């Protein structure tokens, strides 16, 4: 279908290199395209669907978006309300999606919707939805704290008709397919964070070395160089955890626990590194003129998007057998 047929570790190498782009929005947009909106289609979609949607997406001719989160269901995916009701050889879709990355410009959406009244983990399906169909309303581009180069849309569906052949895989398996995608999405998020964290630490070292206060460089203060050493150590631990998780995943293992741990740690470390480094930049850190302030805003999303820190903790606890039963 136009791809190179390489294993997932190559995606991680690309993700890590994309961290050299001095913003979070572009790596995130590429991540949606390659690691969020397309894996289920690649694994479970029909040959016809792949030719229609996957081929032009791989070629870069189509922009893809992922329709999962809703105003009342962010991390709680099972609680989505959007419905796709089967009528003849079509689905009729009603509802809405929120926080849709690239939603203002997307050519198609990988949509998760309820296709039956069954249990919440067994009544959902993934559908390839062309974004130019009647009844699709892109309500607004959301104004965000960070990731400002990325368009994030609120979208409504009003009696949108899509052919039933646009179903990815089997009806009712959408939730399961989406959970598989989340492993790759979360590993991608960690990989794209490594280089920005390294960049922030190095740029802070360079700035504090040449910036003098009371006739000595800021870096000369033990509180500063010790803190930067701690952060650099934490970053290498995160890198090792990511590489271990990716190696296991390439071998065909379920790495939900390790991916959740890496995602949790990446989000928290991003907050630590950006906050500490910004502090050492002083007044300059509070301006929009320096990279550290941009990463401070952009990387804050890591603890929220793709599953919050709290959701990651719940997943880890589930795998540890410490999560209380309902």
Coordinates of C-alpha atoms in Angstrom, one line a residue, residues 152-263:
X152 CA -7.8 20.9 17.2
X153 CA -11.4 20.7 16.2
X154 CA -14.9 20.2 17.7
X155 CA -17.0 18.3 15.2
X156 CA -20.7 17.4 15.1
X157 CA -22.5 14.7 13.0
X158 CA -26.1 15.2 11.9
X159 CA -27.6 12.2 10.0
X160 CA -24.3 11.6 8.2
X161 CA -24.6 8.6 5.9
X162 CA -21.6 6.4 5.2
X163 CA -21.4 3.1 3.3
X164 CA -21.4 0.1 5.7
X165 CA -18.4 -1.3 3.7
X166 CA -16.4 1.5 5.4
X167 CA -16.4 -0.5 8.6
X168 CA -12.9 -1.5 9.8
X169 CA -12.8 -5.2 10.6
X170 CA -15.7 -6.6 12.5
X171 CA -18.7 -4.7 14.0
X172 CA -18.4 -4.5 17.8
X173 CA -14.6 -4.8 17.9
X174 CA -13.9 -1.1 17.7
X175 CA -13.0 -0.7 21.3
X176 CA -10.5 -3.6 21.2
X177 CA -9.0 -2.3 18.0
X178 CA -8.6 1.2 19.6
X179 CA -6.9 -0.3 22.7
X180 CA -4.3 -1.9 20.4
X181 CA -3.7 1.5 18.8
X182 CA -3.2 3.1 22.1
X183 CA 0.0 1.1 22.7
X184 CA 1.6 2.6 19.6
X185 CA 0.2 6.1 20.2
X186 CA 1.7 6.3 23.7
X187 CA 5.1 5.0 22.7
X188 CA 5.1 7.6 19.9
X189 CA 4.4 10.3 22.4
X190 CA 7.3 9.3 24.6
X191 CA 9.7 9.0 21.7
X192 CA 8.8 12.5 20.4
X193 CA 9.5 14.0 23.9
X194 CA 13.1 12.7 24.3
X195 CA 14.8 15.1 22.0
X196 CA 12.9 18.3 23.2
X197 CA 13.8 17.3 26.8
X198 CA 17.5 16.9 25.9
X199 CA 17.4 20.2 24.0
X200 CA 15.9 22.1 26.9
X201 CA 18.6 20.8 29.3
X202 CA 21.4 21.6 26.9
X203 CA 20.1 25.1 26.0
X204 CA 19.7 25.8 29.7
X205 CA 23.3 24.7 30.3
X206 CA 24.5 27.0 27.5
X207 CA 22.4 30.0 28.8
X208 CA 23.2 29.6 32.5
X209 CA 27.0 29.2 31.7
X210 CA 27.2 32.6 29.9
X211 CA 24.6 34.5 32.1
X212 CA 26.2 36.1 35.1
X213 CA 24.7 37.0 38.4
X214 CA 26.8 38.5 41.3
X215 CA 29.9 38.2 39.1
X216 CA 29.6 34.4 38.5
X217 CA 27.7 32.3 36.0
X218 CA 24.3 31.0 37.1
X219 CA 25.5 27.5 36.2
X220 CA 28.3 27.8 38.8
X221 CA 25.6 27.5 41.5
X222 CA 25.4 23.9 42.8
X223 CA 21.6 24.1 43.0
X224 CA 21.6 24.6 39.2
X225 CA 24.2 22.2 38.0
X226 CA 23.1 19.4 40.4
X227 CA 19.4 19.9 39.3
X228 CA 20.4 19.7 35.6
X229 CA 22.4 16.5 36.3
X230 CA 19.3 14.9 38.0
X231 CA 17.1 15.8 35.1
X232 CA 19.6 14.4 32.5
X233 CA 19.7 11.2 34.5
X234 CA 15.9 10.9 34.6
X235 CA 15.8 11.4 30.9
X236 CA 18.2 8.5 30.2
X237 CA 16.1 6.3 32.5
X238 CA 13.1 7.2 30.4
X239 CA 14.9 6.5 27.2
X240 CA 15.9 3.1 28.4
X241 CA 12.4 2.2 29.4
X242 CA 11.1 3.3 26.0
X243 CA 13.7 1.2 24.1
X244 CA 12.9 -1.8 26.3
X245 CA 9.1 -1.4 25.7
X246 CA 9.7 -1.1 21.9
X247 CA 12.0 -4.1 21.8
X248 CA 9.3 -6.2 23.5
X249 CA 6.6 -4.8 21.2
X250 CA 8.5 -5.7 18.1
X251 CA 8.8 -9.2 19.4
X252 CA 5.0 -9.4 19.5
X253 CA 4.4 -8.9 23.2
X254 CA 1.7 -6.9 24.9
X255 CA 3.5 -3.9 26.3
X256 CA 0.5 -2.0 27.7
X257 CA 2.0 -1.9 31.2
X258 CA 5.4 -0.7 30.0
X259 CA 3.9 1.8 27.5
X260 CA 1.7 3.2 30.3
X261 CA 4.7 3.5 32.6
X262 CA 6.7 5.3 29.9
X263 CA 3.8 7.6 29.0

